Amino acid sequence: MKELPKLYIRKEECCGCTSCYAICSRNAITMKPDEEGFQYPVIDGNICVRCYQCIKVCPIKAAKEQ
C-alpha cells in the first residue's frame, strides 16, 4: 500500500485554500481549526485510497515544482 499523502509538514506549507478537501472524491480530508482558528486539512487514513489528487491540486506544492 502507498504511503499516506503528506499535505504539509509545517503550517507555512499550507495556505488553507481547501483545494485538497474539495478534490477528494472519498471525503477522506476534513478541515480542522488549529489553536488560532485557521483551518488545516487532516486526512483520514482509513478512508484515503492514496490517489494523490490532493497533492496534485495543491497550489503550494505545484509552485515548488516549477
Short mmCIF file of C-alpha atoms in Angstrom, two decimals:
data_model
loop_
_atom_site.label_atom_id
_atom_site.label_comp_id
_atom_site.label_asym_id
_atom_site.label_seq_id
_atom_site.Cartn_x
_atom_site.Cartn_y
_atom_site.Cartn_z
CA MET A 1 0.00 0.00 0.00
CA LYS A 2 1.21 3.50 -0.85
CA GLU A 3 2.16 5.92 1.87
CA LEU A 4 -0.50 8.35 3.09
CA PRO A 5 -0.11 11.72 1.29
CA LYS A 6 1.66 14.46 3.27
CA LEU A 7 -0.17 17.67 2.53
CA TYR A 8 2.18 19.71 4.70
CA ILE A 9 4.76 19.26 7.41
CA ARG A 10 4.88 22.84 8.68
CA LYS A 11 1.83 25.09 8.71
CA GLU A 12 3.65 27.51 6.41
CA GLU A 13 3.31 24.85 3.70
CA CYS A 14 -0.50 25.13 3.70
CA CYS A 15 -2.50 28.20 2.72
CA GLY A 16 -5.85 26.75 3.81
CA CYS A 17 -7.37 27.08 0.34
CA THR A 18 -9.33 23.79 0.70
CA SER A 19 -8.37 22.57 -2.80
CA CYS A 20 -7.31 19.21 -1.39
CA TYR A 21 -10.55 18.95 0.57
CA ALA A 22 -12.64 19.83 -2.49
CA ILE A 23 -10.94 17.35 -4.85
CA CYS A 24 -11.15 14.33 -2.54
CA SER A 25 -13.82 12.05 -4.01
CA ARG A 26 -13.79 9.84 -0.90
CA ASN A 27 -14.29 12.65 1.63
CA ALA A 28 -11.13 11.48 3.38
CA ILE A 29 -9.99 15.05 4.07
CA THR A 30 -11.56 17.30 6.68
CA MET A 31 -10.60 20.84 7.56
CA LYS A 32 -9.80 21.24 11.24
CA PRO A 33 -9.10 24.51 13.06
CA ASP A 34 -5.81 24.94 14.91
CA GLU A 35 -5.44 26.80 18.20
CA GLU A 36 -5.67 30.15 16.38
CA GLY A 37 -8.73 29.19 14.35
CA PHE A 38 -7.01 28.67 10.99
CA GLN A 39 -8.27 25.67 9.01
CA TYR A 40 -5.85 22.90 8.03
CA PRO A 41 -6.55 19.64 6.18
CA VAL A 42 -6.45 16.33 8.01
CA ILE A 43 -6.50 13.02 6.12
CA ASP A 44 -8.36 10.01 7.48
CA GLY A 45 -6.04 7.12 6.64
CA ASN A 46 -8.90 4.62 6.90
CA ILE A 47 -10.80 6.31 4.06
CA CYS A 48 -7.96 7.61 1.86
CA VAL A 49 -7.28 5.47 -1.24
CA ARG A 50 -3.92 7.21 -1.82
CA CYS A 51 -4.78 8.57 -5.26
CA TYR A 52 -2.65 11.67 -4.52
CA GLN A 53 -5.11 14.02 -6.25
CA CYS A 54 -4.86 16.24 -3.16
CA ILE A 55 -1.13 16.62 -3.72
CA LYS A 56 -1.56 17.32 -7.44
CA VAL A 57 -4.12 20.10 -6.86
CA CYS A 58 -2.18 21.87 -4.08
CA PRO A 59 -1.11 25.36 -5.27
CA ILE A 60 1.87 25.46 -2.92
CA LYS A 61 3.20 22.08 -3.99
CA ALA A 62 2.61 22.99 -7.65
CA ALA A 63 4.57 26.24 -7.21
CA LYS A 64 7.51 24.31 -5.72
CA GLU A 65 7.64 22.01 -8.76
CA GLN A 66 8.05 24.92 -11.20
#
